[in-house]
mmCIF file of C-alpha atoms in Angstrom:
data_model
loop_
_atom_site.group_PDB
_atom_site.id
_atom_site.type_symbol
_atom_site.label_atom_id
_atom_site.label_comp_id
_atom_site.label_asym_id
_atom_site.label_seq_id
_atom_site.Cartn_x
_atom_site.Cartn_y
_atom_site.Cartn_z
ATOM 1 C CA MET L 1 47.387 137.326 -32.840
ATOM 2 C CA LEU L 2 50.009 140.006 -32.275
ATOM 3 C CA SER L 3 53.295 139.510 -34.127
ATOM 4 C CA ILE L 4 56.263 141.422 -32.689
ATOM 5 C CA VAL L 5 59.020 141.904 -35.286
ATOM 6 C CA ILE L 6 62.532 142.851 -34.158
ATOM 7 C CA PRO L 7 65.145 143.545 -36.863
ATOM 8 C CA ALA L 8 68.704 142.935 -35.661
ATOM 9 C CA HIS L 9 72.252 143.256 -36.974
ATOM 10 C CA ASP L 10 75.066 142.386 -34.535
ATOM 11 C CA GLU L 11 72.870 143.025 -31.500
ATOM 12 C CA ALA L 12 74.306 140.370 -29.163
ATOM 13 C CA PRO L 13 75.058 142.903 -26.366
ATOM 14 C CA VAL L 14 71.429 144.075 -26.148
ATOM 15 C CA ILE L 15 69.039 141.567 -27.730
ATOM 16 C CA ALA L 16 68.518 139.507 -24.549
ATOM 17 C CA ALA L 17 67.360 142.552 -22.565
ATOM 18 C CA THR L 18 65.039 143.560 -25.418
ATOM 19 C CA LEU L 19 63.445 140.118 -25.516
ATOM 20 C CA GLU L 20 63.162 139.975 -21.728
ATOM 21 C CA ALA L 21 61.285 143.294 -21.813
ATOM 22 C CA VAL L 22 58.984 141.911 -24.519
ATOM 23 C CA ALA L 23 58.322 138.828 -22.385
ATOM 24 C CA ARG L 24 57.400 140.991 -19.384
ATOM 25 C CA ALA L 25 55.183 143.254 -21.489
ATOM 26 C CA THR L 26 53.311 140.325 -23.042
ATOM 27 C CA GLY L 27 53.114 138.196 -19.906
ATOM 28 C CA GLY L 28 49.782 136.407 -19.677
ATOM 29 C CA LEU L 29 48.920 136.821 -23.359
ATOM 30 C CA GLY L 30 50.149 133.303 -24.142
ATOM 31 C CA GLU L 31 49.736 131.921 -27.651
ATOM 32 C CA SER L 32 48.186 135.160 -28.907
ATOM 33 C CA VAL L 33 51.707 136.609 -29.291
ATOM 34 C CA GLU L 34 54.635 135.561 -31.477
ATOM 35 C CA VAL L 35 58.086 137.163 -31.377
ATOM 36 C CA ILE L 36 60.192 137.198 -34.544
ATOM 37 C CA VAL L 37 63.811 138.347 -34.592
ATOM 38 C CA VAL L 38 65.040 139.086 -38.107
ATOM 39 C CA ASP L 39 68.762 138.410 -38.019
ATOM 40 C CA ASP L 40 70.160 140.582 -40.797
ATOM 41 C CA ALA L 41 73.701 139.464 -41.681
ATOM 42 C CA SER L 42 74.908 139.352 -38.078
ATOM 43 C CA THR L 43 78.477 138.253 -37.394
ATOM 44 C CA ASP L 44 77.926 137.699 -33.666
ATOM 45 C CA ALA L 45 75.670 135.548 -31.464
ATOM 46 C CA THR L 46 72.475 137.564 -32.059
ATOM 47 C CA ALA L 47 70.542 134.625 -33.543
ATOM 48 C CA ALA L 48 71.663 132.127 -30.903
ATOM 49 C CA ILE L 49 70.729 134.473 -28.051
ATOM 50 C CA ALA L 50 67.338 135.194 -29.618
ATOM 51 C CA ARG L 51 66.571 131.485 -29.987
ATOM 52 C CA ALA L 52 67.647 130.859 -26.395
ATOM 53 C CA GLN L 53 65.144 133.530 -25.322
ATOM 54 C CA GLY L 54 62.362 131.692 -27.174
ATOM 55 C CA ALA L 55 62.088 133.962 -30.216
ATOM 56 C CA ARG L 56 61.610 132.682 -33.729
ATOM 57 C CA VAL L 57 64.575 133.721 -35.885
ATOM 58 C CA VAL L 58 64.314 134.643 -39.560
ATOM 59 C CA GLN L 59 67.642 134.938 -41.372
ATOM 60 C CA VAL L 60 68.200 137.547 -44.091
ATOM 61 C CA ASP L 61 71.294 139.070 -45.656
ATOM 62 C CA VAL L 62 70.178 142.488 -46.877
ATOM 63 C CA ARG L 63 71.771 144.892 -44.358
ATOM 64 C CA HIS L 64 68.716 147.070 -44.749
ATOM 65 C CA ILE L 65 66.324 148.002 -41.949
ATOM 66 C CA ALA L 66 63.273 148.323 -44.209
ATOM 67 C CA GLY L 67 64.004 145.018 -45.912
ATOM 68 C CA ALA L 68 64.549 143.250 -42.585
ATOM 69 C CA ARG L 69 61.279 144.582 -41.187
ATOM 70 C CA ASN L 70 59.382 143.531 -44.303
ATOM 71 C CA ALA L 71 60.918 140.055 -44.097
ATOM 72 C CA GLY L 72 59.701 139.756 -40.530
ATOM 73 C CA ALA L 73 56.220 140.910 -41.498
ATOM 74 C CA ALA L 74 56.138 138.380 -44.346
ATOM 75 C CA ALA L 75 56.954 135.585 -41.888
ATOM 76 C CA ALA L 76 54.450 136.782 -39.272
ATOM 77 C CA SER L 77 51.111 135.103 -38.642
ATOM 78 C CA GLY L 78 49.408 137.862 -36.687
ATOM 79 C CA ASP L 79 46.626 140.168 -37.779
ATOM 80 C CA ARG L 80 48.375 142.863 -35.727
ATOM 81 C CA LEU L 81 52.016 143.871 -36.128
ATOM 82 C CA LEU L 82 54.386 145.625 -33.739
ATOM 83 C CA PHE L 83 57.864 146.584 -34.940
ATOM 84 C CA VAL L 84 60.391 147.053 -32.141
ATOM 85 C CA ASP L 85 64.067 147.949 -32.518
ATOM 86 C CA ALA L 86 66.630 145.569 -31.041
ATOM 87 C CA ASP L 87 67.826 148.206 -28.546
ATOM 88 C CA THR L 88 64.365 149.236 -27.322
ATOM 89 C CA LEU L 89 62.642 148.187 -24.093
ATOM 90 C CA VAL L 90 58.879 147.959 -24.462
ATOM 91 C CA ASN L 91 56.532 147.939 -21.485
ATOM 92 C CA ARG L 92 53.019 146.708 -20.755
ATOM 93 C CA PRO L 93 51.359 150.163 -20.592
ATOM 94 C CA ALA L 94 52.671 151.092 -24.057
ATOM 95 C CA LEU L 95 51.674 147.697 -25.462
ATOM 96 C CA ASP L 96 48.188 147.918 -23.945
ATOM 97 C CA ALA L 97 47.729 151.462 -25.293
ATOM 98 C CA ALA L 98 48.713 150.313 -28.770
ATOM 99 C CA MET L 99 46.265 147.396 -28.684
ATOM 100 C CA GLN L 100 43.507 149.661 -27.397
ATOM 101 C CA ALA L 101 44.126 152.060 -30.281
ATOM 102 C CA LEU L 102 43.771 149.177 -32.749
ATOM 103 C CA ASP L 103 40.650 147.963 -30.916
ATOM 104 C CA ALA L 104 39.206 151.457 -31.444
ATOM 105 C CA GLY L 105 39.782 151.229 -35.186
ATOM 106 C CA ALA L 106 43.150 152.925 -35.689
ATOM 107 C CA ALA L 107 45.178 151.809 -38.699
ATOM 108 C CA GLY L 108 48.348 152.083 -36.636
ATOM 109 C CA GLY L 109 50.708 154.484 -34.933
ATOM 110 C CA GLY L 110 53.745 155.004 -32.740
ATOM 111 C CA THR L 111 54.597 156.330 -29.314
ATOM 112 C CA ALA L 112 56.827 158.698 -27.375
ATOM 113 C CA VAL L 113 60.450 157.630 -27.059
ATOM 114 C CA ARG L 114 62.896 158.305 -24.242
ATOM 115 C CA PHE L 115 66.611 157.500 -24.201
ATOM 116 C CA MET L 116 68.388 155.419 -21.599
ATOM 117 C CA ARG L 117 70.186 157.526 -19.010
ATOM 118 C CA PRO L 118 72.646 159.089 -18.362
ATOM 119 C CA LEU L 119 72.535 161.691 -21.141
ATOM 120 C CA PRO L 120 74.365 164.906 -21.953
ATOM 121 C CA LEU L 121 72.285 168.088 -21.895
ATOM 122 C CA HIS L 122 72.027 168.466 -25.683
ATOM 123 C CA VAL L 123 70.583 164.938 -26.004
ATOM 124 C CA ARG L 124 68.044 165.581 -23.231
ATOM 125 C CA LEU L 125 66.959 168.733 -25.068
ATOM 126 C CA PHE L 126 66.737 166.790 -28.330
ATOM 127 C CA GLU L 127 64.641 164.120 -26.618
ATOM 128 C CA SER L 128 62.115 166.627 -25.248
ATOM 129 C CA ALA L 129 61.852 168.444 -28.565
ATOM 130 C CA SER L 130 61.434 165.237 -30.539
ATOM 131 C CA ILE L 131 58.581 163.978 -28.347
ATOM 132 C CA LEU L 132 56.717 167.233 -28.903
ATOM 133 C CA LEU L 133 57.441 167.404 -32.630
ATOM 134 C CA PHE L 134 56.557 163.757 -33.245
ATOM 135 C CA ARG L 135 53.124 164.307 -31.716
ATOM 136 C CA LEU L 136 52.637 167.591 -33.560
ATOM 137 C CA PHE L 137 53.603 166.209 -36.983
ATOM 138 C CA ARG L 138 52.352 162.665 -36.281
ATOM 139 C CA ILE L 139 55.703 160.972 -36.858
ATOM 140 C CA THR L 140 56.081 157.267 -36.097
ATOM 141 C CA PRO L 141 59.561 156.528 -34.670
ATOM 142 C CA GLY L 142 60.871 153.198 -35.887
ATOM 143 C CA CYS L 143 61.637 151.725 -32.477
ATOM 144 C CA PHE L 144 57.895 151.200 -31.796
ATOM 145 C CA ILE L 145 55.439 151.106 -34.711
ATOM 146 C CA PHE L 146 52.158 149.214 -34.505
ATOM 147 C CA CYS L 147 49.485 148.583 -37.124
ATOM 148 C CA SER L 148 46.896 146.144 -38.323
ATOM 149 C CA ARG L 149 48.027 143.613 -40.902
ATOM 150 C CA GLU L 150 45.337 144.928 -43.241
ATOM 151 C CA ALA L 151 46.631 148.512 -43.043
ATOM 152 C CA PHE L 152 50.270 147.377 -43.377
ATOM 153 C CA ASP L 153 49.535 145.414 -46.536
ATOM 154 C CA ALA L 154 47.423 148.216 -47.995
ATOM 155 C CA ALA L 155 50.242 150.692 -47.281
ATOM 156 C CA GLY L 156 52.719 148.485 -49.129
ATOM 157 C CA GLY L 157 54.919 147.809 -46.104
ATOM 158 C CA PHE L 158 58.192 149.639 -45.520
ATOM 159 C CA ASP L 159 59.642 151.424 -48.540
ATOM 160 C CA GLU L 160 62.743 149.418 -49.476
ATOM 161 C CA GLY L 161 64.017 152.300 -51.558
ATOM 162 C CA LEU L 162 64.846 154.040 -48.262
ATOM 163 C CA TYR L 163 67.723 153.222 -45.921
ATOM 164 C CA VAL L 164 66.473 155.713 -43.337
ATOM 165 C CA ALA L 165 63.147 157.479 -42.625
ATOM 166 C CA GLU L 166 61.313 154.351 -43.783
ATOM 167 C CA ASP L 167 59.470 154.492 -40.447
ATOM 168 C CA ILE L 168 58.186 157.994 -41.174
ATOM 169 C CA ALA L 169 57.180 156.949 -44.686
ATOM 170 C CA LEU L 170 55.229 153.974 -43.329
ATOM 171 C CA GLY L 171 53.443 156.225 -40.826
ATOM 172 C CA ARG L 172 52.323 158.516 -43.622
ATOM 173 C CA ALA L 173 51.178 155.542 -45.688
ATOM 174 C CA LEU L 174 49.240 154.137 -42.725
ATOM 175 C CA ALA L 175 47.567 157.522 -42.215
ATOM 176 C CA ARG L 176 46.159 157.183 -45.720
ATOM 177 C CA GLN L 177 44.539 153.909 -44.685
ATOM 178 C CA GLY L 178 42.897 155.197 -41.518
ATOM 179 C CA ARG L 179 43.490 156.929 -38.200
ATOM 180 C CA LEU L 180 47.113 157.250 -37.055
ATOM 181 C CA VAL L 181 47.696 157.447 -33.287
ATOM 182 C CA ILE L 182 50.802 158.755 -31.514
ATOM 183 C CA LEU L 183 50.633 157.458 -27.948
ATOM 184 C CA ARG L 184 51.825 159.355 -24.889
ATOM 185 C CA THR L 185 53.094 156.285 -23.011
ATOM 186 C CA PRO L 186 56.850 156.160 -23.711
ATOM 187 C CA VAL L 187 59.169 153.292 -24.471
ATOM 188 C CA VAL L 188 62.880 153.469 -23.688
ATOM 189 C CA THR L 189 65.563 153.068 -26.338
ATOM 190 C CA SER L 190 69.338 153.143 -26.384
ATOM 191 C CA ALA L 191 71.137 156.431 -26.964
ATOM 192 C CA ARG L 192 74.033 154.638 -28.642
ATOM 193 C CA LYS L 193 73.857 156.758 -31.796
ATOM 194 C CA MET L 194 74.289 159.790 -29.578
ATOM 195 C CA HIS L 195 77.185 158.239 -27.665
ATOM 196 C CA THR L 196 79.000 156.839 -30.714
ATOM 197 C CA TYR L 197 79.288 160.158 -32.547
ATOM 198 C CA SER L 198 80.339 163.579 -31.314
ATOM 199 C CA LEU L 199 78.009 166.569 -31.340
ATOM 200 C CA ALA L 200 79.960 168.014 -34.294
ATOM 201 C CA GLU L 201 79.582 164.778 -36.261
ATOM 202 C CA LYS L 202 75.858 164.638 -35.550
ATOM 203 C CA LEU L 203 75.374 168.261 -36.595
ATOM 204 C CA GLY L 204 77.391 167.660 -39.756
ATOM 205 C CA PHE L 205 75.254 164.692 -40.709
ATOM 206 C CA THR L 206 72.065 166.616 -39.987
ATOM 207 C CA LEU L 207 73.133 169.475 -42.235
ATOM 208 C CA ARG L 208 74.070 167.120 -45.080
ATOM 209 C CA PHE L 209 70.744 165.369 -44.734
ATOM 210 C CA LEU L 210 68.802 168.649 -44.785
ATOM 211 C CA VAL L 211 70.607 169.733 -47.956
ATOM 212 C CA SER L 212 69.786 166.528 -49.858
ATOM 213 C CA PRO L 213 67.348 164.345 -47.903
ATOM 214 C CA ARG L 214 66.069 162.281 -50.823
ATOM 215 C CA ARG L 215 69.533 161.323 -52.057
ATOM 216 C CA ILE L 216 70.992 160.559 -48.635
ATOM 217 C CA ALA L 217 67.972 158.528 -47.483
ATOM 218 C CA ARG L 218 68.514 156.205 -50.450
ATOM 219 C CA THR L 219 72.277 155.747 -49.957
ATOM 220 C CA ARG L 220 73.407 153.393 -47.194
ATOM 221 C CA ASP L 221 77.043 154.542 -47.312
ATOM 222 C CA ALA L 222 75.943 158.088 -46.443
ATOM 223 C CA LEU L 223 74.215 156.965 -43.233
ATOM 224 C CA PRO L 224 76.850 156.077 -40.618
ATOM 225 C CA LEU L 225 74.472 156.847 -37.721
ATOM 226 C CA TRP L 226 72.342 153.894 -38.843
ATOM 227 C CA TYR L 227 74.776 151.599 -40.663
ATOM 228 C CA GLY L 228 78.181 152.464 -39.235
ATOM 229 C CA PRO L 229 79.932 151.198 -36.083
ATOM 230 C CA ARG L 230 78.092 151.578 -32.776
ATOM 231 C CA ARG L 231 79.059 151.938 -29.147
ATOM 232 C CA HIS L 232 76.562 149.676 -27.401
ATOM 233 C CA GLN L 233 74.921 150.915 -24.234
ATOM 234 C CA LYS L 234 73.689 148.102 -22.041
ATOM 235 C CA PRO L 235 70.321 148.800 -20.385
ATOM 236 C CA GLY L 236 70.716 150.308 -16.945
ATOM 237 C CA THR L 237 74.456 150.927 -17.174
ATOM 238 C CA PRO L 238 76.096 154.358 -17.409
ATOM 239 C CA THR L 239 77.902 155.236 -20.596
ATOM 240 C CA ALA L 240 80.926 157.529 -20.606
ATOM 241 C CA GLU L 241 80.609 160.635 -22.725
#
């Protein structure tokens, strides 16, 4: 069985589209797939929408992406796990490529990520650079991480000491358990972090993170891009810059 785990905090504007994409990508797989939405302290209709879409909902109150993902994994029945962000649209080719990698003995991996359009030039440049760098340095972006249950358990799951970069840490831990694969087939994710904050704010955060990555990664209040307010971008709709 494949268990798809989707952590979510106040994702009512986007969770239906995410689950619809999952349903299309897994069409025909039937009872061999379960979809778990981990509702992490939402104050909106995230849980109700997820249930209406047929997902199983697990409630937590940790406000912590690593903790929410681990809670979903703990509730999952599958011997294969796929972690998808609540603003990410998966597709059948990416899903099939991930399953084929596991069939071939990989411990796990990730895939290329593209942002929903339209985008300003600096974000398009960032996107292209990140795809190349993620393949070069074998980085697993959190919006699409797959692995076997055995490798996930052996790796110790997501590091709950981290409020960010827990996806990268899991990728490195999975690589110690076996082969790590970075797929070429992209998934599409929201660019809401890019739209919510100005270029100056994003550069300022990046510089602060580079100066003290260990401290900032373990401090939720220092991570507004992940835990602050967001300007939601609905799939397929333009977003003003």
